[in-house]
N, C-alpha and C. Protein backbone atom coordinates (compact mmCIF):
# COMPACT_ATOMS: atom_id res chain seq x y z
N MET A 1 113.50 162.66 111.38
CA MET A 1 114.57 161.13 111.46
C MET A 1 113.77 160.28 110.44
N GLY A 2 114.29 159.65 108.97
CA GLY A 2 113.77 158.88 108.50
C GLY A 2 113.22 157.33 108.95
N SER A 3 112.58 157.02 107.97
CA SER A 3 112.37 155.47 108.26
C SER A 3 112.39 154.97 108.02
N GLU A 4 113.38 153.99 108.23
CA GLU A 4 114.27 152.87 108.35
C GLU A 4 113.30 150.84 107.46
N GLY A 5 113.87 150.31 106.55
CA GLY A 5 113.03 149.07 106.75
C GLY A 5 113.63 147.79 107.26
N PRO A 6 113.16 146.93 107.14
CA PRO A 6 114.48 145.89 108.43
C PRO A 6 115.59 145.46 107.35
N LYS A 7 116.51 145.90 108.39
CA LYS A 7 117.84 145.58 107.91
C LYS A 7 117.74 143.95 107.43
N ALA A 8 118.62 144.39 106.17
CA ALA A 8 118.85 143.29 104.89
C ALA A 8 119.41 141.73 106.03
N VAL A 9 119.18 141.31 106.40
CA VAL A 9 119.99 139.78 106.62
C VAL A 9 120.18 138.75 105.90
N THR A 10 121.04 138.06 105.23
CA THR A 10 121.60 136.64 104.82
C THR A 10 122.40 135.75 105.75
N ILE A 11 121.89 135.01 105.40
CA ILE A 11 122.19 133.31 106.84
C ILE A 11 122.01 132.68 105.41
N HIS A 12 123.22 132.19 105.68
CA HIS A 12 124.27 130.47 105.40
C HIS A 12 123.89 129.54 106.45
N ILE A 13 123.62 128.51 105.72
CA ILE A 13 123.36 127.39 106.58
C ILE A 13 124.28 126.43 105.91
N ASN A 14 124.91 125.66 106.99
CA ASN A 14 125.57 124.58 106.33
C ASN A 14 125.48 123.03 107.46
N GLY A 15 125.35 121.75 107.50
CA GLY A 15 125.10 120.47 107.92
C GLY A 15 126.45 119.55 108.01
N PHE A 16 126.60 117.87 108.07
CA PHE A 16 127.57 117.54 108.09
C PHE A 16 126.53 116.97 107.28
N LYS A 17 127.66 115.36 106.64
CA LYS A 17 127.69 114.19 106.36
C LYS A 17 127.67 113.03 107.15
N LYS A 18 127.36 111.77 106.52
CA LYS A 18 127.56 110.71 107.62
C LYS A 18 128.55 110.72 108.53
N PHE A 19 129.28 110.26 109.65
CA PHE A 19 130.72 110.03 110.58
C PHE A 19 130.40 108.83 111.04
N GLN A 20 131.32 108.74 111.95
CA GLN A 20 131.52 107.57 112.61
C GLN A 20 130.61 107.05 113.72
N GLY A 21 129.49 106.16 113.70
CA GLY A 21 128.10 105.67 114.17
C GLY A 21 127.20 106.53 114.30
N ILE A 22 127.37 107.21 113.12
CA ILE A 22 126.22 108.48 112.66
C ILE A 22 125.99 108.12 111.31
N ALA A 23 125.18 106.85 110.74
CA ALA A 23 124.76 106.64 109.32
C ALA A 23 124.27 107.72 108.97
N GLU A 24 123.01 108.26 109.44
CA GLU A 24 122.33 109.11 108.89
C GLU A 24 122.47 110.45 109.87
N ASN A 25 123.14 111.67 108.84
CA ASN A 25 123.09 113.08 110.15
C ASN A 25 121.77 113.57 109.90
N PRO A 26 121.02 113.85 110.89
CA PRO A 26 120.00 115.07 110.54
C PRO A 26 120.29 115.99 109.94
N THR A 27 121.43 116.81 110.34
CA THR A 27 121.68 118.12 109.64
C THR A 27 122.18 118.01 108.17
N GLU A 28 122.46 116.67 107.90
CA GLU A 28 122.23 116.80 106.45
C GLU A 28 120.85 116.65 105.21
N THR A 29 119.92 116.00 105.95
CA THR A 29 118.57 115.86 105.68
C THR A 29 117.60 117.49 105.91
N VAL A 30 118.03 117.81 106.84
CA VAL A 30 117.50 119.68 107.29
C VAL A 30 118.33 120.10 106.07
N VAL A 31 119.22 120.91 106.74
CA VAL A 31 120.03 121.80 105.24
C VAL A 31 119.44 121.01 103.70
N ASN A 32 119.72 119.84 103.47
CA ASN A 32 118.94 119.73 101.67
C ASN A 32 117.56 120.05 101.67
N ASN A 33 116.74 120.20 102.86
CA ASN A 33 115.16 120.51 102.72
C ASN A 33 114.63 121.84 102.84
N LEU A 34 115.95 122.23 103.23
CA LEU A 34 115.46 124.00 104.03
C LEU A 34 115.26 124.84 102.90
N LYS A 35 115.47 124.83 101.88
CA LYS A 35 115.34 126.17 100.76
C LYS A 35 113.50 125.96 99.79
N ALA A 36 113.58 124.14 100.06
CA ALA A 36 112.19 124.08 99.50
C ALA A 36 111.16 124.47 100.98
N TYR A 37 111.55 123.96 102.05
CA TYR A 37 110.67 124.15 103.59
C TYR A 37 110.24 125.52 103.73
N VAL A 38 111.54 126.49 103.43
CA VAL A 38 110.92 128.28 103.98
C VAL A 38 110.68 129.05 102.42
N GLU A 39 110.77 128.35 101.49
CA GLU A 39 110.55 128.60 100.62
C GLU A 39 108.42 128.93 100.43
N ARG A 40 108.09 127.57 101.35
CA ARG A 40 106.26 127.29 102.02
C ARG A 40 106.00 127.73 102.86
N ARG A 41 107.13 127.94 103.97
CA ARG A 41 106.99 129.04 105.25
C ARG A 41 106.74 130.49 105.38
N GLY A 42 107.57 130.66 104.41
CA GLY A 42 108.20 131.86 104.33
C GLY A 42 108.78 132.71 105.04
N LEU A 43 110.01 133.38 104.93
CA LEU A 43 110.77 133.95 105.93
C LEU A 43 110.82 135.68 106.28
N PRO A 44 111.15 136.37 107.92
CA PRO A 44 110.82 137.28 107.83
C PRO A 44 111.36 138.28 107.18
N ALA A 45 110.65 139.89 107.20
CA ALA A 45 110.96 141.05 106.27
C ALA A 45 112.31 140.69 106.32
N GLY A 46 113.15 141.37 105.46
CA GLY A 46 114.35 140.98 105.15
C GLY A 46 115.51 139.98 105.50
N VAL A 47 115.14 139.23 105.47
CA VAL A 47 116.10 137.40 105.40
C VAL A 47 115.66 137.17 104.56
N THR A 48 116.83 136.60 103.99
CA THR A 48 116.99 135.86 103.03
C THR A 48 118.24 134.76 103.42
N LEU A 49 117.89 133.48 102.65
CA LEU A 49 118.40 132.11 102.90
C LEU A 49 119.61 132.24 101.81
N GLY A 50 120.97 132.27 102.41
CA GLY A 50 121.87 132.29 101.22
C GLY A 50 122.48 130.95 100.97
N SER A 51 123.64 130.64 101.14
CA SER A 51 123.40 129.04 100.36
C SER A 51 123.46 127.87 101.79
N SER A 52 123.21 126.88 101.55
CA SER A 52 123.01 126.16 101.96
C SER A 52 124.31 124.92 101.75
N THR A 53 124.80 124.16 102.70
CA THR A 53 126.17 123.79 102.24
C THR A 53 126.06 121.85 103.22
N VAL A 54 126.72 121.11 102.27
CA VAL A 54 126.66 120.15 103.17
C VAL A 54 128.19 119.66 103.32
N LEU A 55 128.40 119.50 104.41
CA LEU A 55 130.14 119.47 104.60
C LEU A 55 130.33 117.95 104.55
N GLU A 56 131.89 117.51 104.44
CA GLU A 56 132.14 116.48 104.89
C GLU A 56 132.66 116.57 106.47
N ALA A 57 132.54 115.46 107.32
CA ALA A 57 132.21 115.59 108.42
C ALA A 57 134.11 115.16 108.95
N ALA A 58 134.58 116.57 108.38
CA ALA A 58 135.81 116.35 108.87
C ALA A 58 136.58 117.78 108.87
N GLY A 59 138.45 117.77 109.42
CA GLY A 59 138.88 118.90 109.80
C GLY A 59 139.68 119.58 108.71
N ASP A 60 141.26 119.11 108.87
CA ASP A 60 141.64 119.57 107.77
C ASP A 60 142.07 118.92 106.49
N GLY A 61 141.46 118.35 106.70
CA GLY A 61 141.45 117.46 104.57
C GLY A 61 140.30 118.61 104.31
N ALA A 62 139.54 118.70 104.78
CA ALA A 62 138.13 119.33 104.64
C ALA A 62 138.12 120.81 104.62
N LEU A 63 139.71 121.69 105.03
CA LEU A 63 139.56 122.72 105.12
C LEU A 63 139.32 123.63 104.51
N PRO A 64 139.88 123.69 103.33
CA PRO A 64 140.26 124.16 101.73
C PRO A 64 138.26 124.58 101.36
N THR A 65 137.61 123.16 101.36
CA THR A 65 136.22 123.20 101.25
C THR A 65 135.54 124.23 102.23
N LEU A 66 135.80 123.92 103.35
CA LEU A 66 135.19 124.72 103.99
C LEU A 66 135.87 126.37 104.47
N LEU A 67 136.83 126.93 103.81
CA LEU A 67 136.69 128.41 103.90
C LEU A 67 136.63 128.58 102.65
N LYS A 68 136.21 127.78 101.69
CA LYS A 68 135.75 128.32 99.68
C LYS A 68 134.33 128.66 100.34
N THR A 69 133.19 127.62 101.19
CA THR A 69 132.48 127.84 100.91
C THR A 69 132.47 129.37 102.00
N LEU A 70 133.13 129.35 103.20
CA LEU A 70 132.69 130.72 103.77
C LEU A 70 133.30 131.91 102.97
N GLU A 71 134.17 131.57 102.51
CA GLU A 71 135.11 132.96 101.00
C GLU A 71 133.50 133.25 100.54
N SER A 72 132.86 132.23 99.90
CA SER A 72 131.37 132.53 98.50
C SER A 72 130.19 133.71 99.56
N SER A 73 130.46 133.66 100.81
CA SER A 73 129.65 134.34 101.34
C SER A 73 129.77 135.90 100.80
N ILE A 74 131.01 136.21 100.89
CA ILE A 74 131.24 137.46 100.52
C ILE A 74 130.86 138.65 99.21
N SER A 75 131.27 137.01 98.46
CA SER A 75 130.65 137.65 96.62
C SER A 75 129.54 138.01 96.77
N GLN A 76 128.76 137.41 97.36
CA GLN A 76 126.95 136.95 97.29
C GLN A 76 126.78 138.20 97.58
N THR A 77 127.52 138.86 99.12
CA THR A 77 126.88 140.38 99.67
C THR A 77 126.49 141.37 98.77
N ASN A 78 125.56 141.87 98.68
CA ASN A 78 125.36 142.66 97.71
C ASN A 78 125.11 144.47 98.50
N THR A 79 125.38 144.41 99.66
CA THR A 79 125.00 145.57 100.57
C THR A 79 126.20 146.11 101.82
N ASN A 80 126.37 147.41 101.39
CA ASN A 80 127.31 147.58 102.65
C ASN A 80 126.43 147.09 104.22
N ASN A 81 125.16 147.39 103.56
CA ASN A 81 124.23 147.24 105.39
C ASN A 81 123.43 145.87 105.24
N GLU A 82 123.63 144.96 104.70
CA GLU A 82 123.33 143.48 104.76
C GLU A 82 124.42 143.47 106.06
N GLN A 83 123.80 142.33 106.91
CA GLN A 83 124.48 141.54 108.03
C GLN A 83 124.85 140.31 107.36
N VAL A 84 125.29 139.47 107.61
CA VAL A 84 125.62 138.10 107.08
C VAL A 84 125.84 136.74 108.31
N ILE A 85 124.98 136.61 108.18
CA ILE A 85 125.32 135.40 109.27
C ILE A 85 125.94 133.73 108.83
N TRP A 86 126.19 133.04 109.76
CA TRP A 86 126.64 131.88 109.32
C TRP A 86 125.94 131.29 110.41
N ILE A 87 125.18 129.71 110.44
CA ILE A 87 124.70 129.38 110.81
C ILE A 87 125.08 127.65 110.69
N HIS A 88 126.05 126.94 111.62
CA HIS A 88 126.09 125.53 111.19
C HIS A 88 125.48 124.43 112.39
N LEU A 89 125.22 123.69 111.61
CA LEU A 89 124.44 122.39 112.44
C LEU A 89 125.27 121.24 112.79
N GLY A 90 125.32 120.55 113.47
CA GLY A 90 125.78 119.73 113.98
C GLY A 90 124.76 118.62 115.25
N VAL A 91 125.24 117.18 114.70
CA VAL A 91 124.42 116.57 115.46
C VAL A 91 125.09 116.05 117.04
N ASN A 92 124.34 116.44 118.00
CA ASN A 92 124.95 115.74 119.29
C ASN A 92 123.75 114.39 120.04
N SER A 93 123.95 113.02 119.36
CA SER A 93 124.01 112.05 119.93
C SER A 93 123.32 111.80 121.00
N GLY A 94 124.10 112.56 121.53
CA GLY A 94 123.41 111.78 123.26
C GLY A 94 122.47 113.11 123.69
N SER A 95 122.78 113.48 123.18
CA SER A 95 121.61 114.80 123.32
C SER A 95 120.11 114.91 123.33
N SER A 96 119.03 115.79 124.48
CA SER A 96 117.93 115.25 123.89
C SER A 96 116.96 116.82 123.87
N LYS A 97 118.01 117.78 123.48
CA LYS A 97 117.86 119.40 123.36
C LYS A 97 118.25 120.03 122.34
N PHE A 98 118.26 120.93 121.90
CA PHE A 98 119.27 121.70 121.45
C PHE A 98 119.77 122.27 122.00
N ALA A 99 121.18 122.85 121.37
CA ALA A 99 122.18 123.53 121.84
C ALA A 99 122.86 124.71 121.55
N LEU A 100 122.47 125.43 121.31
CA LEU A 100 123.32 126.94 120.96
C LEU A 100 124.72 127.25 121.43
N GLU A 101 125.67 127.22 120.73
CA GLU A 101 127.01 127.25 121.16
C GLU A 101 127.86 128.37 121.28
N ARG A 102 127.74 128.66 122.83
CA ARG A 102 128.60 130.13 122.90
C ARG A 102 130.18 130.32 122.13
N GLN A 103 130.54 129.35 122.25
CA GLN A 103 131.72 129.71 121.84
C GLN A 103 133.11 128.10 121.08
N ALA A 104 133.87 128.20 120.68
CA ALA A 104 134.90 127.17 119.72
C ALA A 104 136.05 127.59 120.87
N VAL A 105 136.48 126.30 120.81
CA VAL A 105 138.56 126.51 121.50
C VAL A 105 139.15 125.93 120.38
N ASN A 106 140.19 126.39 120.41
CA ASN A 106 141.71 126.37 119.49
C ASN A 106 142.18 125.08 119.89
N GLU A 107 141.59 123.80 119.75
CA GLU A 107 141.90 122.37 119.94
C GLU A 107 141.11 121.70 119.42
N ALA A 108 141.85 120.81 118.54
CA ALA A 108 141.31 119.84 117.92
C ALA A 108 142.14 118.39 118.79
N THR A 109 141.25 117.43 119.20
CA THR A 109 141.48 116.12 119.72
C THR A 109 140.07 115.48 119.61
N PHE A 110 140.59 114.73 118.26
CA PHE A 110 139.88 113.65 117.82
C PHE A 110 139.52 112.78 118.54
N LEU A 111 138.63 112.45 119.16
CA LEU A 111 138.31 110.41 119.90
C LEU A 111 138.84 109.60 118.84
N CYS A 112 137.95 109.73 117.50
CA CYS A 112 138.24 108.77 116.62
C CYS A 112 138.88 109.81 114.94
N PRO A 113 138.73 108.85 114.03
CA PRO A 113 139.42 109.66 112.87
C PRO A 113 137.79 110.23 112.34
N ASP A 114 138.28 111.68 111.79
CA ASP A 114 137.45 111.83 110.75
C ASP A 114 137.01 111.51 109.64
N GLN A 115 136.20 111.68 109.22
CA GLN A 115 136.10 110.81 107.96
C GLN A 115 136.81 110.33 106.39
N LEU A 116 137.96 111.18 107.16
CA LEU A 116 139.51 111.12 106.12
C LEU A 116 140.09 110.91 106.50
N GLY A 117 139.70 109.98 107.96
CA GLY A 117 141.23 109.53 108.27
C GLY A 117 141.86 110.52 109.38
N TRP A 118 142.12 111.22 109.42
CA TRP A 118 142.59 112.48 110.23
C TRP A 118 142.53 112.15 111.93
N GLN A 119 142.96 112.12 112.93
CA GLN A 119 143.32 112.01 113.97
C GLN A 119 144.14 113.09 114.60
N PRO A 120 143.97 114.55 115.23
CA PRO A 120 144.76 114.92 115.95
C PRO A 120 144.40 114.47 117.38
N GLN A 121 145.94 115.34 118.03
CA GLN A 121 145.75 114.93 119.82
C GLN A 121 146.09 116.67 119.86
N GLN A 122 145.40 117.29 121.00
CA GLN A 122 145.72 118.25 121.15
C GLN A 122 146.67 118.88 120.68
N ILE A 123 146.22 119.44 119.38
CA ILE A 123 146.84 120.65 118.64
C ILE A 123 145.91 121.37 118.57
N PRO A 124 146.92 122.94 117.82
CA PRO A 124 146.03 124.17 118.11
C PRO A 124 144.95 123.88 116.78
N VAL A 125 143.43 124.08 115.98
CA VAL A 125 142.90 124.34 114.98
C VAL A 125 143.70 125.55 114.38
N VAL A 126 144.15 126.40 114.31
CA VAL A 126 144.76 127.88 114.25
C VAL A 126 146.32 127.72 114.37
N LEU A 127 147.23 127.20 114.58
CA LEU A 127 148.50 127.63 114.82
C LEU A 127 149.13 128.91 115.24
N GLU A 128 148.68 130.07 113.87
CA GLU A 128 148.50 131.40 114.28
C GLU A 128 148.22 131.96 115.29
N ASP A 129 147.27 131.03 115.80
CA ASP A 129 146.49 131.68 117.03
C ASP A 129 146.99 131.05 118.83
N GLY A 130 148.05 130.63 118.61
CA GLY A 130 148.41 130.43 119.97
C GLY A 130 148.27 129.27 120.60
N GLY A 131 148.07 128.60 121.55
CA GLY A 131 147.83 127.74 122.23
C GLY A 131 146.55 127.06 122.38
N ILE A 132 146.28 125.71 122.54
CA ILE A 132 145.03 125.27 122.63
C ILE A 132 144.24 125.83 123.79
N SER A 133 144.76 126.34 124.28
CA SER A 133 143.46 127.07 125.42
C SER A 133 142.93 128.43 125.31
N ARG A 134 143.04 128.58 124.17
CA ARG A 134 142.69 130.02 123.42
C ARG A 134 140.74 129.95 122.81
N SER A 135 140.07 130.73 123.15
CA SER A 135 138.84 130.39 122.24
C SER A 135 138.61 131.75 121.92
N ARG A 136 137.13 131.10 121.45
CA ARG A 136 136.25 132.45 120.32
C ARG A 136 135.31 132.19 120.71
N GLN A 137 134.70 133.70 120.48
CA GLN A 137 133.05 133.90 121.84
C GLN A 137 132.18 134.27 120.25
N THR A 138 130.95 133.74 119.70
CA THR A 138 130.12 134.15 119.28
C THR A 138 129.91 135.60 119.06
N SER A 139 129.52 136.49 118.33
CA SER A 139 129.06 138.09 118.75
C SER A 139 127.45 137.99 118.58
N LEU A 140 126.94 137.01 118.32
CA LEU A 140 125.36 136.68 118.30
C LEU A 140 125.26 137.08 119.93
N SER A 141 123.55 137.87 120.45
CA SER A 141 123.16 137.19 121.70
C SER A 141 122.68 135.44 121.83
N THR A 142 123.20 134.70 122.47
CA THR A 142 122.73 133.51 122.34
C THR A 142 121.66 134.06 123.82
N GLU A 143 121.88 134.42 124.86
CA GLU A 143 121.15 134.59 125.67
C GLU A 143 119.38 134.76 124.92
N ALA A 144 119.15 136.95 124.10
CA ALA A 144 118.25 136.06 123.62
C ALA A 144 117.66 135.64 122.26
N ILE A 145 118.71 134.44 122.22
CA ILE A 145 117.83 133.96 120.70
C ILE A 145 117.56 132.54 121.22
N LEU A 146 118.23 132.03 122.53
CA LEU A 146 117.10 131.18 123.34
C LEU A 146 115.94 131.60 123.92
N LYS A 147 115.91 132.53 124.53
CA LYS A 147 114.52 133.57 125.35
C LYS A 147 113.67 133.56 124.13
N PHE A 148 114.00 133.68 122.57
CA PHE A 148 112.82 133.67 121.34
C PHE A 148 112.34 132.40 121.48
N LEU A 149 113.57 131.61 120.99
CA LEU A 149 113.33 129.96 120.93
C LEU A 149 112.54 128.81 121.74
N LYS A 150 112.78 129.28 123.18
CA LYS A 150 111.65 129.30 124.21
C LYS A 150 110.61 129.39 124.34
N LYS A 151 110.01 130.44 123.89
CA LYS A 151 109.00 131.06 123.78
C LYS A 151 108.33 130.79 122.89
N LYS A 152 108.54 130.15 121.51
CA LYS A 152 108.09 129.51 120.84
C LYS A 152 107.65 128.11 121.07
N GLY A 153 108.36 127.64 122.15
CA GLY A 153 107.78 126.12 122.94
C GLY A 153 109.39 124.49 122.23
N PHE A 154 110.27 125.61 122.17
CA PHE A 154 111.83 124.68 121.78
C PHE A 154 111.85 124.26 123.18
N ASP A 155 113.28 123.48 122.91
CA ASP A 155 113.83 122.58 124.26
C ASP A 155 115.15 122.72 123.71
N VAL A 156 115.79 124.08 124.39
CA VAL A 156 116.71 124.34 123.97
C VAL A 156 117.92 125.26 125.31
N VAL A 157 118.84 124.54 124.64
CA VAL A 157 119.76 125.32 125.94
C VAL A 157 121.21 125.86 125.14
N ILE A 158 121.95 126.72 126.32
CA ILE A 158 122.90 126.92 125.98
C ILE A 158 124.08 126.52 126.64
N SER A 159 125.24 126.07 125.73
CA SER A 159 126.93 125.30 126.01
C SER A 159 128.07 125.60 125.56
N ASP A 160 128.71 125.76 126.12
CA ASP A 160 130.02 126.47 126.66
C ASP A 160 130.68 125.37 126.16
N ASP A 161 130.85 124.42 125.73
CA ASP A 161 131.66 123.16 125.19
C ASP A 161 130.95 122.12 124.13
N ALA A 162 131.60 122.96 123.02
CA ALA A 162 130.59 122.24 121.66
C ALA A 162 131.85 120.91 121.41
N GLY A 163 133.08 120.40 122.36
CA GLY A 163 133.59 119.86 122.10
C GLY A 163 135.00 119.75 121.36
N ARG A 164 135.34 118.83 121.12
CA ARG A 164 136.93 118.83 120.44
C ARG A 164 137.11 118.10 119.09
N PHE A 165 135.75 118.22 118.47
CA PHE A 165 135.85 117.33 117.52
C PHE A 165 135.62 118.14 116.35
N VAL A 166 134.93 117.85 114.87
CA VAL A 166 134.50 118.60 113.43
C VAL A 166 133.82 119.39 114.08
N CYS A 167 132.62 119.33 114.81
CA CYS A 167 132.29 120.48 114.86
C CYS A 167 132.75 121.71 116.07
N ASN A 168 133.39 121.95 116.84
CA ASN A 168 134.59 122.32 117.04
C ASN A 168 135.48 123.05 116.19
N TYR A 169 135.94 122.41 115.60
CA TYR A 169 136.63 122.50 114.70
C TYR A 169 136.27 123.97 113.74
N VAL A 170 135.05 123.45 112.94
CA VAL A 170 134.97 123.97 112.19
C VAL A 170 134.07 125.78 112.88
N TYR A 171 133.54 125.40 113.36
CA TYR A 171 133.24 126.36 115.06
C TYR A 171 133.99 127.73 114.97
N TYR A 172 135.44 127.00 114.94
CA TYR A 172 136.36 127.54 115.52
C TYR A 172 137.06 128.63 113.97
N HIS A 173 137.21 128.03 112.89
CA HIS A 173 137.89 128.87 111.58
C HIS A 173 136.26 129.94 111.29
N SER A 174 134.99 129.53 111.61
CA SER A 174 134.02 129.92 110.93
C SER A 174 134.18 131.35 112.08
N LEU A 175 133.94 131.45 113.25
CA LEU A 175 134.16 132.34 113.98
C LEU A 175 135.48 133.33 113.93
N ARG A 176 136.62 132.65 113.44
CA ARG A 176 137.72 133.49 113.15
C ARG A 176 137.28 134.31 111.52
N PHE A 177 137.00 133.69 110.85
CA PHE A 177 136.71 134.10 110.27
C PHE A 177 135.65 135.23 109.92
N ALA A 178 134.14 134.53 111.08
CA ALA A 178 133.28 136.46 111.26
C ALA A 178 134.08 137.49 111.48
N GLU A 179 135.03 137.17 112.08
CA GLU A 179 136.13 138.24 113.22
C GLU A 179 136.18 139.67 112.13
N GLN A 180 136.74 138.73 111.19
CA GLN A 180 137.46 139.19 110.21
C GLN A 180 137.13 139.98 109.23
N LYS A 181 135.92 139.31 108.82
CA LYS A 181 134.46 140.21 107.74
C LYS A 181 133.64 141.38 108.22
N GLY A 182 133.83 140.79 109.33
CA GLY A 182 132.47 142.00 110.02
C GLY A 182 131.17 140.76 110.14
N HIS A 183 131.34 139.71 110.03
CA HIS A 183 130.08 138.63 110.19
C HIS A 183 129.88 138.06 111.33
N LYS A 184 128.74 137.08 111.40
CA LYS A 184 128.27 136.53 112.89
C LYS A 184 128.05 134.86 112.21
N SER A 185 128.87 134.80 113.27
CA SER A 185 128.94 132.46 112.90
C SER A 185 127.69 132.21 114.53
N LEU A 186 127.23 131.09 114.57
CA LEU A 186 126.59 130.62 115.52
C LEU A 186 126.76 128.76 114.92
N PHE A 187 127.19 128.09 115.79
CA PHE A 187 127.01 126.62 115.90
C PHE A 187 125.73 126.26 116.81
N VAL A 188 125.02 125.05 116.13
CA VAL A 188 124.48 124.85 116.98
C VAL A 188 124.07 123.44 116.92
N HIS A 189 124.33 122.31 117.75
CA HIS A 189 123.58 121.27 118.35
C HIS A 189 122.04 120.60 117.93
N VAL A 190 121.97 119.67 117.53
CA VAL A 190 120.53 118.81 117.15
C VAL A 190 120.74 117.69 117.78
N PRO A 191 120.10 116.92 118.24
CA PRO A 191 119.62 115.86 118.27
C PRO A 191 119.61 114.96 116.83
N LEU A 192 119.25 113.16 117.39
CA LEU A 192 118.87 112.78 116.16
C LEU A 192 117.59 112.78 116.22
N PHE A 193 117.19 112.33 114.96
CA PHE A 193 115.43 112.32 114.32
C PHE A 193 114.90 111.25 115.56
N SER A 194 115.33 110.48 115.50
CA SER A 194 114.91 109.27 116.68
C SER A 194 114.65 109.58 118.13
N THR A 195 115.10 110.94 118.67
CA THR A 195 114.89 111.54 119.21
C THR A 195 114.32 113.00 119.77
N ILE A 196 114.20 114.00 118.22
CA ILE A 196 113.42 114.92 118.11
C ILE A 196 113.08 114.71 116.11
N ASP A 197 111.56 114.86 115.92
CA ASP A 197 111.52 114.27 114.76
C ASP A 197 111.67 115.41 113.83
N GLU A 198 111.95 114.93 112.23
CA GLU A 198 112.44 115.53 110.99
C GLU A 198 111.44 117.14 111.34
N ASP A 199 110.57 116.79 111.54
CA ASP A 199 109.50 118.20 111.20
C ASP A 199 109.75 118.90 112.19
N THR A 200 110.07 119.00 113.27
CA THR A 200 109.77 119.61 114.44
C THR A 200 111.26 120.39 114.26
N GLN A 201 112.61 119.50 114.09
CA GLN A 201 114.12 120.10 113.92
C GLN A 201 113.71 121.03 112.60
N MET A 202 113.21 120.83 111.26
CA MET A 202 112.26 121.79 110.42
C MET A 202 111.90 123.03 110.73
N GLN A 203 110.75 122.52 111.40
CA GLN A 203 110.63 124.29 112.52
C GLN A 203 111.46 124.78 113.20
N PHE A 204 112.18 124.14 114.36
CA PHE A 204 113.13 124.17 115.14
C PHE A 204 114.16 125.56 114.10
N VAL A 205 115.27 124.89 113.07
CA VAL A 205 115.91 126.07 112.09
C VAL A 205 114.49 126.79 111.59
N ALA A 206 114.08 126.77 110.77
CA ALA A 206 113.23 128.46 110.40
C ALA A 206 112.90 128.91 111.50
N THR A 207 112.50 128.87 112.82
CA THR A 207 112.54 130.01 113.86
C THR A 207 113.51 129.82 114.08
N LEU A 208 114.50 129.46 114.31
CA LEU A 208 115.67 130.01 114.57
C LEU A 208 116.79 130.92 113.45
N PHE A 209 116.39 131.16 112.65
CA PHE A 209 116.24 132.07 111.32
C PHE A 209 115.83 132.95 112.04
N GLU A 210 114.64 133.38 112.27
CA GLU A 210 113.65 134.70 112.72
C GLU A 210 114.46 134.92 113.87
N ALA A 211 114.48 133.87 114.73
CA ALA A 211 115.50 134.59 116.32
C ALA A 211 116.99 135.04 116.00
N VAL A 212 117.47 134.79 115.37
CA VAL A 212 118.78 135.37 114.89
C VAL A 212 119.10 136.62 114.09
N ALA A 213 117.74 136.15 113.31
CA ALA A 213 117.12 138.03 112.51
C ALA A 213 116.76 139.12 113.68
N SER A 214 116.13 138.54 114.99
CA SER A 214 115.57 139.93 115.48
C SER A 214 116.30 139.70 116.37
N THR A 215 117.54 139.69 116.39
CA THR A 215 118.62 139.88 117.67
C THR A 215 119.78 140.85 117.06
N CYS A 216 119.31 140.95 115.43
CA CYS A 216 120.51 141.86 114.44
C CYS A 216 120.04 143.35 114.57
């Protein structure tokens, strides 16, 4: 038997800009600062930080940008052995913990307009996928990732409800894209910086990379 090195894992990440009620989105800060942070801290063997993107907090009007961002990960993939993973960060202002979202549903019901003024009510995120009861699950092991993060001391839970707003909308499209392309996708909700400070959140995301890579 030949010895094999660590599997190549490229992780792309996105956060969001401000939206109604959230003047400063912590995910925008985390994503913008992540490249410099991981360069100082280092990443596990075989793991590479791909793109770091901050998206408009919007659904349908921002969809072309989202799809272009997802498509860009294909052109950056160098080897057939490379595992491509998308991590999406969104803020939950009412939470005091990090939450690993296990699934997204094919429903867009926005309680307030998104940043581009769109406010759908009970419509499918992807019409071709059928009704709003359809859901898609991440192929990553949220249980293994949870265990890894808890061992490192982070207060984190698994969630089966990513809402029906922009976070769920983006996650559903990402899970669908990942399934088509053989990639993996995970959405993680984070609290405000006033609840969990910026440095701790930066540490969390860097450790999340380790956790995700260890399950591949």
